[in-house]
PDB file of C-alpha atoms in Angstrom:
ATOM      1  CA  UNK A 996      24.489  54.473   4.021  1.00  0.00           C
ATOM      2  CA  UNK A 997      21.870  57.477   3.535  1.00  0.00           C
ATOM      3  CA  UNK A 998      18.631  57.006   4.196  1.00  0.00           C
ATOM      4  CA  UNK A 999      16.190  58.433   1.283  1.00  0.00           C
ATOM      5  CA  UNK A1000      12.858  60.095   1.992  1.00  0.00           C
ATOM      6  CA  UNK A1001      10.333  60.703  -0.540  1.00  0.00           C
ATOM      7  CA  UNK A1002       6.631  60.864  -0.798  1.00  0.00           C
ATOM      8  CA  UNK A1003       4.859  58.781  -3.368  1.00  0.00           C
ATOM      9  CA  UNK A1004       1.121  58.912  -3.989  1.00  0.00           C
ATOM     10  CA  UNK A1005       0.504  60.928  -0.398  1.00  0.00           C
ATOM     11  CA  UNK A1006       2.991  57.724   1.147  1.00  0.00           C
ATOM     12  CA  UNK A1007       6.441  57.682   2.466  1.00  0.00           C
ATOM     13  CA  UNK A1008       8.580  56.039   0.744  1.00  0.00           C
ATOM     14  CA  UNK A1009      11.867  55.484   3.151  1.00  0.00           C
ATOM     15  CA  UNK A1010      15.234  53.699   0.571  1.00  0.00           C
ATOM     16  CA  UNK A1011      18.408  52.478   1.423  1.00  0.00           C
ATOM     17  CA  UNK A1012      20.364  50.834  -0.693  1.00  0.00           C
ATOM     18  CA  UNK A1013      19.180  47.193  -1.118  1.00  0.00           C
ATOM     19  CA  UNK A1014      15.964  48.499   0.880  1.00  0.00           C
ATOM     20  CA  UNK A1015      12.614  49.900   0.377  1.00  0.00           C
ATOM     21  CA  UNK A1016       9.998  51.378   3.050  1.00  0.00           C
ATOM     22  CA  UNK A1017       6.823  51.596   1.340  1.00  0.00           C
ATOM     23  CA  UNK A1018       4.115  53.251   3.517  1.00  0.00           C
ATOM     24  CA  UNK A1019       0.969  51.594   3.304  1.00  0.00           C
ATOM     25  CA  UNK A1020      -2.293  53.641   3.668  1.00  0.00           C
ATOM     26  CA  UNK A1021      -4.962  52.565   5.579  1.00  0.00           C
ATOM     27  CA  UNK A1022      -7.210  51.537   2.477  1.00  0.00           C
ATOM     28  CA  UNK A1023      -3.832  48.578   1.575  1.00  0.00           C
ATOM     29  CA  UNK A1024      -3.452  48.231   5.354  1.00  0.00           C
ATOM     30  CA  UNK A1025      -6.955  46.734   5.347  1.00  0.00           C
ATOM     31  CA  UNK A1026      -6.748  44.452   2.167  1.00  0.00           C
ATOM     32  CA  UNK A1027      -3.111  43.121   4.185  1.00  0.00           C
ATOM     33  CA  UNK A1028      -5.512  43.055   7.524  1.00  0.00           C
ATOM     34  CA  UNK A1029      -7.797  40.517   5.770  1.00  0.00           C
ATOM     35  CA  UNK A1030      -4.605  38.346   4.308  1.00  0.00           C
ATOM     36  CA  UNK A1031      -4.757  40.035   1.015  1.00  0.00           C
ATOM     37  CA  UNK A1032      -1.417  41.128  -0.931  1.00  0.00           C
ATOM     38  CA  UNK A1033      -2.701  44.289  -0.745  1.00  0.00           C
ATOM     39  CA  UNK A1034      -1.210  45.236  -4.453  1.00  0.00           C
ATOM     40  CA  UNK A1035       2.197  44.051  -3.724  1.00  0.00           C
ATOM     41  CA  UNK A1036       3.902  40.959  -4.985  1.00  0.00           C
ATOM     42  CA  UNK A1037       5.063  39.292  -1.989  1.00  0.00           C
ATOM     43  CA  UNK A1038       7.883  36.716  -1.490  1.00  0.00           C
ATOM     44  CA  UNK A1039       5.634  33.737   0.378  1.00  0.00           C
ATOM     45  CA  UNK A1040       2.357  35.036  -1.822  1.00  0.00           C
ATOM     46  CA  UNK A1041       0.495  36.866   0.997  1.00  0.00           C
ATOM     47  CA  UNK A1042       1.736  38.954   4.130  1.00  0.00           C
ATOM     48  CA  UNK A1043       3.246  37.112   7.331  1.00  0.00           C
ATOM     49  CA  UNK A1044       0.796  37.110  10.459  1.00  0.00           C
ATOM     50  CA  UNK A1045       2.824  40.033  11.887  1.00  0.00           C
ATOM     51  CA  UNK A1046       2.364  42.053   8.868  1.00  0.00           C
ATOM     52  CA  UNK A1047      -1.219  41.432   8.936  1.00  0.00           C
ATOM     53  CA  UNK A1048      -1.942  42.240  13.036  1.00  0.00           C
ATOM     54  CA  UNK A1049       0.383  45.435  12.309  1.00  0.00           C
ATOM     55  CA  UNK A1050      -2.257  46.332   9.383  1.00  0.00           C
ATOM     56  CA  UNK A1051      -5.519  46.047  11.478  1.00  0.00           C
ATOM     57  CA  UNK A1052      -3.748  48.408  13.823  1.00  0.00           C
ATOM     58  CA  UNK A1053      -3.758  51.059  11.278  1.00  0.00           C
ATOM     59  CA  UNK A1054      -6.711  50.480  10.366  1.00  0.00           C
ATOM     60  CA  UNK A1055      -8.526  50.572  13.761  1.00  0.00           C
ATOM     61  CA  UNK A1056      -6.358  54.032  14.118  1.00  0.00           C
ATOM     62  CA  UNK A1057      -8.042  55.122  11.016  1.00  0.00           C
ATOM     63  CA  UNK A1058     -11.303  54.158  12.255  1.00  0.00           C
ATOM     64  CA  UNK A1059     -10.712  55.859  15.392  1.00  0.00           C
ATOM     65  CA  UNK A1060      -9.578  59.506  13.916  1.00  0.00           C
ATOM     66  CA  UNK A1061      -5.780  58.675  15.436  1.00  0.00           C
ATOM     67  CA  UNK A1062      -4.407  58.050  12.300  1.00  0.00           C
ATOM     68  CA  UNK A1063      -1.223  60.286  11.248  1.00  0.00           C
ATOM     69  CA  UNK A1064       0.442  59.526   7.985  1.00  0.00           C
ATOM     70  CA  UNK A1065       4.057  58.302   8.662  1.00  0.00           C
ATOM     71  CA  UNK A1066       3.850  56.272  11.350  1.00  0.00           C
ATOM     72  CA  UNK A1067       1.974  53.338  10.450  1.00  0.00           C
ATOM     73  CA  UNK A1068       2.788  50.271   8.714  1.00  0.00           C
ATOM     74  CA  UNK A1069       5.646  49.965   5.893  1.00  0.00           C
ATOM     75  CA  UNK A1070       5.894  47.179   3.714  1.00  0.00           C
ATOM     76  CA  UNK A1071       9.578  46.183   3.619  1.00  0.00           C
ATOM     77  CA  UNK A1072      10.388  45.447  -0.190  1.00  0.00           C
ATOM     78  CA  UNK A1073      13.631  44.428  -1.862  1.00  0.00           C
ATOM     79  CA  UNK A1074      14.712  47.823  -4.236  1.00  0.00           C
ATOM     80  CA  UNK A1075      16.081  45.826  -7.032  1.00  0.00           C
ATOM     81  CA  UNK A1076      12.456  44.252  -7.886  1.00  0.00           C
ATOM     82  CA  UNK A1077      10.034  45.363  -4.805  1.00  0.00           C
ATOM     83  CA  UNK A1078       9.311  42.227  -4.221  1.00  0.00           C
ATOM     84  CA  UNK A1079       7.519  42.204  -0.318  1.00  0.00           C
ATOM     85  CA  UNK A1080       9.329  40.769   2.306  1.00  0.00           C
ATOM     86  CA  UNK A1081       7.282  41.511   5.491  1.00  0.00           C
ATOM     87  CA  UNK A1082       6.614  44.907   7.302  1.00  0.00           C
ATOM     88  CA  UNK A1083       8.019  47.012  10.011  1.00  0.00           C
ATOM     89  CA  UNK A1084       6.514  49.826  11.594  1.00  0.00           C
ATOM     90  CA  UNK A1085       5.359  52.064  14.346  1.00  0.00           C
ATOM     91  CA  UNK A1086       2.527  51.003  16.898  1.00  0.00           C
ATOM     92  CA  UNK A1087       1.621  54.730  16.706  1.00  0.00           C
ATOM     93  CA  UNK A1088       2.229  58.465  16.209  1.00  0.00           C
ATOM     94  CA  UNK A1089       5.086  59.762  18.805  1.00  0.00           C
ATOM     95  CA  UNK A1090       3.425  60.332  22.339  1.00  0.00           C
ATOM     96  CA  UNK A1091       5.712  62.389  24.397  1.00  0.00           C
ATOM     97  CA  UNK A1092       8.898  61.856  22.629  1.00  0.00           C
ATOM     98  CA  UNK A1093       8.175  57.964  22.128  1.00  0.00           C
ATOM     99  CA  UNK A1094       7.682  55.804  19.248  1.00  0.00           C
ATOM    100  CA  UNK A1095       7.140  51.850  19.571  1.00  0.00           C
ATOM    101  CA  UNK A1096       8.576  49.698  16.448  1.00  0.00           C
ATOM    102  CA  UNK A1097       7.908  46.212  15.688  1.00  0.00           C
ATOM    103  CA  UNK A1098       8.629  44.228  12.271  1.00  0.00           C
ATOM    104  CA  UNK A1099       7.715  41.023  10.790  1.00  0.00           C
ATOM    105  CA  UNK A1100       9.098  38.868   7.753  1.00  0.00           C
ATOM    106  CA  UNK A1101       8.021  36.556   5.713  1.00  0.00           C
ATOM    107  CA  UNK A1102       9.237  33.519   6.339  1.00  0.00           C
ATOM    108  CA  UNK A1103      11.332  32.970   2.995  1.00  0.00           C
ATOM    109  CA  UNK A1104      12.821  36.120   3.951  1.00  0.00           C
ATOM    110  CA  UNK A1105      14.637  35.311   7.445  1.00  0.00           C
ATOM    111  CA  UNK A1106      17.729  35.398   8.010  1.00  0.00           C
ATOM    112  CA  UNK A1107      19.229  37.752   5.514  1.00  0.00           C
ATOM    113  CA  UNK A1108      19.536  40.573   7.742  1.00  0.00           C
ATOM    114  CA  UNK A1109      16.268  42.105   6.623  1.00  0.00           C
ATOM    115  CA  UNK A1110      14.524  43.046   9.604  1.00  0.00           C
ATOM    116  CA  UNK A1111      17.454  44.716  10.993  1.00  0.00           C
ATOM    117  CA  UNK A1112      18.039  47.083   8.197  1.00  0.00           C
ATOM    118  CA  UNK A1113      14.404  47.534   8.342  1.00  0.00           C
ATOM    119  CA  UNK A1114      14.754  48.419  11.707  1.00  0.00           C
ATOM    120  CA  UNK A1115      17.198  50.018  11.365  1.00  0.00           C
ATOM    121  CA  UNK A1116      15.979  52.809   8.777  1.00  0.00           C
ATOM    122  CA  UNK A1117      12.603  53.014  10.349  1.00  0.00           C
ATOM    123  CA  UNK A1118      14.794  54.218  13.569  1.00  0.00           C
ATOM    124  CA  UNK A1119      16.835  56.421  11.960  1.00  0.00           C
ATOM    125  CA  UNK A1120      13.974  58.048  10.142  1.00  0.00           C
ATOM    126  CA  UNK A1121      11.648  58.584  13.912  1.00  0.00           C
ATOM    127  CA  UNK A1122      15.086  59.865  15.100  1.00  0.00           C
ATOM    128  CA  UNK A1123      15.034  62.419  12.946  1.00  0.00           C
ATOM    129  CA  UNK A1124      12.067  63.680  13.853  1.00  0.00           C
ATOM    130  CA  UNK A1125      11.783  66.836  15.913  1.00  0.00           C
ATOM    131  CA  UNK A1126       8.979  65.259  17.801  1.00  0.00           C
ATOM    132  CA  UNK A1127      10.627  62.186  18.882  1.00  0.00           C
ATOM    133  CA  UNK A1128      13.384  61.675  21.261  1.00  0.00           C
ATOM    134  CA  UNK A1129      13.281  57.133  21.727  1.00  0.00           C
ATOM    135  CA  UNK A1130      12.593  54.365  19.374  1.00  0.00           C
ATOM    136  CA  UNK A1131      10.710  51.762  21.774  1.00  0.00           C
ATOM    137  CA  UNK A1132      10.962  47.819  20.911  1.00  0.00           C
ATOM    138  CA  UNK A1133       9.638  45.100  22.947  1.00  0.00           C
ATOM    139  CA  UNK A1134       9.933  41.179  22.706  1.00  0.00           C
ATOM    140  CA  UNK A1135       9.303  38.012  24.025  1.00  0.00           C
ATOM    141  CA  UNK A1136      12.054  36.554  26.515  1.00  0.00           C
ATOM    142  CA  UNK A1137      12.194  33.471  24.302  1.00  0.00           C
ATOM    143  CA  UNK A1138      12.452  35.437  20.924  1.00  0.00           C
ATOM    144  CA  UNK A1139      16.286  35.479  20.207  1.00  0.00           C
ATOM    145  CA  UNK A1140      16.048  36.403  16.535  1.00  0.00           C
ATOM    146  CA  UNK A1141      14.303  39.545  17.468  1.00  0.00           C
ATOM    147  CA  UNK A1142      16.389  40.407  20.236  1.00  0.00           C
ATOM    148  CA  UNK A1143      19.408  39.885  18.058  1.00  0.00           C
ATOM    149  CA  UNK A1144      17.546  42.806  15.780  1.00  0.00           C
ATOM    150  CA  UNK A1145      17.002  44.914  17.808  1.00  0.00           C
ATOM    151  CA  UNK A1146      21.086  44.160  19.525  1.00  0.00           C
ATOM    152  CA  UNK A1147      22.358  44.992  15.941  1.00  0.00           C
ATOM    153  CA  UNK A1148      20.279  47.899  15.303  1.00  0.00           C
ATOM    154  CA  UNK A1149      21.971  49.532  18.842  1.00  0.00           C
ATOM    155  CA  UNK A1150      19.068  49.052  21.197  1.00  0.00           C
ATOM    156  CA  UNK A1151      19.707  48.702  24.686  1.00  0.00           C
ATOM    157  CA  UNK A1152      17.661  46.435  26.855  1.00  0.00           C
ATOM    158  CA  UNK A1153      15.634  47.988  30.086  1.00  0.00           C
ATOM    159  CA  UNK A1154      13.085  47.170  32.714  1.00  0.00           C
ATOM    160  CA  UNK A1155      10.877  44.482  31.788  1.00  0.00           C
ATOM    161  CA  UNK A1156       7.426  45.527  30.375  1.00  0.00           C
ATOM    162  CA  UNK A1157       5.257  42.705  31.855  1.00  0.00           C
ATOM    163  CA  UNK A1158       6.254  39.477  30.359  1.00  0.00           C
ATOM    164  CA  UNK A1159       7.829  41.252  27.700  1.00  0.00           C
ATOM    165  CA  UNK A1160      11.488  42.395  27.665  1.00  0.00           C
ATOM    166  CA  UNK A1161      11.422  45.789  26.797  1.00  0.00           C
ATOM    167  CA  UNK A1162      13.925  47.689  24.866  1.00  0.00           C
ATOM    168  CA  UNK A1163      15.355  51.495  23.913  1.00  0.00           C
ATOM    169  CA  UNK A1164      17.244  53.718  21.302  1.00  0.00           C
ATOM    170  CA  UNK A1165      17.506  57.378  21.548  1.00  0.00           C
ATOM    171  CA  UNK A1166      20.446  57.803  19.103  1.00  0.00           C
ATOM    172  CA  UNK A1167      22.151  55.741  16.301  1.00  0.00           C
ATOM    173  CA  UNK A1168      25.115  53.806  16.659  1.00  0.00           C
ATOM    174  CA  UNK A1169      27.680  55.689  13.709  1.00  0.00           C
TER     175      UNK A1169
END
């Protein structure tokens, strides 16, 4: 399925099909930082904990001049109605070649393959990139759902990072 790429409002907007990346700036990242919906209607009322912790880290990039439009948090909406259903994002702007990933849902929103074509696009979009050359992902050892994600999506697990199991993808599965 084709991956769509506009800009809305000075955000990226990322669709595919039953999906839509909406780029949030740093001035929504820091209403969803402080548990606020942030001008979205969201499926549970309010962004998930993930969502929010991925917020505060754009804004303390903001804060810090670091900031690069892109590759912060997007709030992962349903197309037909953009209803929110959690977020997914990068940890930062590439740094040589790399880009780290993590998503979040809301809880009503599990299990309906969300986070993995959420994943999914966000990884295909960095891919494309001239700048970046892996998609980094890491998890918990006990966190199945995630590592079933990021399995589907075509990562491939490596060396441990810490306590965390650590994960890459430098091209997409066809």
């Amino acid at each position: 399925m084709t991956l769509h790429a506009t800009l809305d409002a000075g955000r990226l907007v990322l669709t595919q099909g039953r999906l839509t990346l909406r780029e949030q700036l740093p001035a929504e990242s820091a209403l969803l930082a402080d548990g606020k919906p942030g001008g979205l209607t969201w499926i549970d009322g309010v962004p998930g904990d993930g969502t929010m912790s991925a917020a505060s880290m754009t804004v303390a990039a903001a804060a810090a001049g670091v900031y690069r439009p892109g590759w912060g948090l997007f709030a992962i909406q349903r197309t037909q109605d953009l209803t929110a259903l959690g977020g997914v994002g990068f940890h930062g702007p590439p740094d040589r070649g790399a880009v780290e990933i993590g998503y979040d849902l809301c809880v009503s929103a599990r299990g309906g393959g969300w986070a993995t074509d959420a994943a999914r696009a966000v990884c295909q979009w960095a891919l494309s990139q001239p700048e970046v050359v892996v998609v980094l992902a890491t998890t918990e050892p006990g966190n199945a759902p995630s590592q079933a994600v990021l399995e589907r999506v075509g990562f491939e697990r490596v060396a441990n990072r810490g306590d965390l199991w650590s994960y890459e993808l430098t091209t997409m599965p066809v």
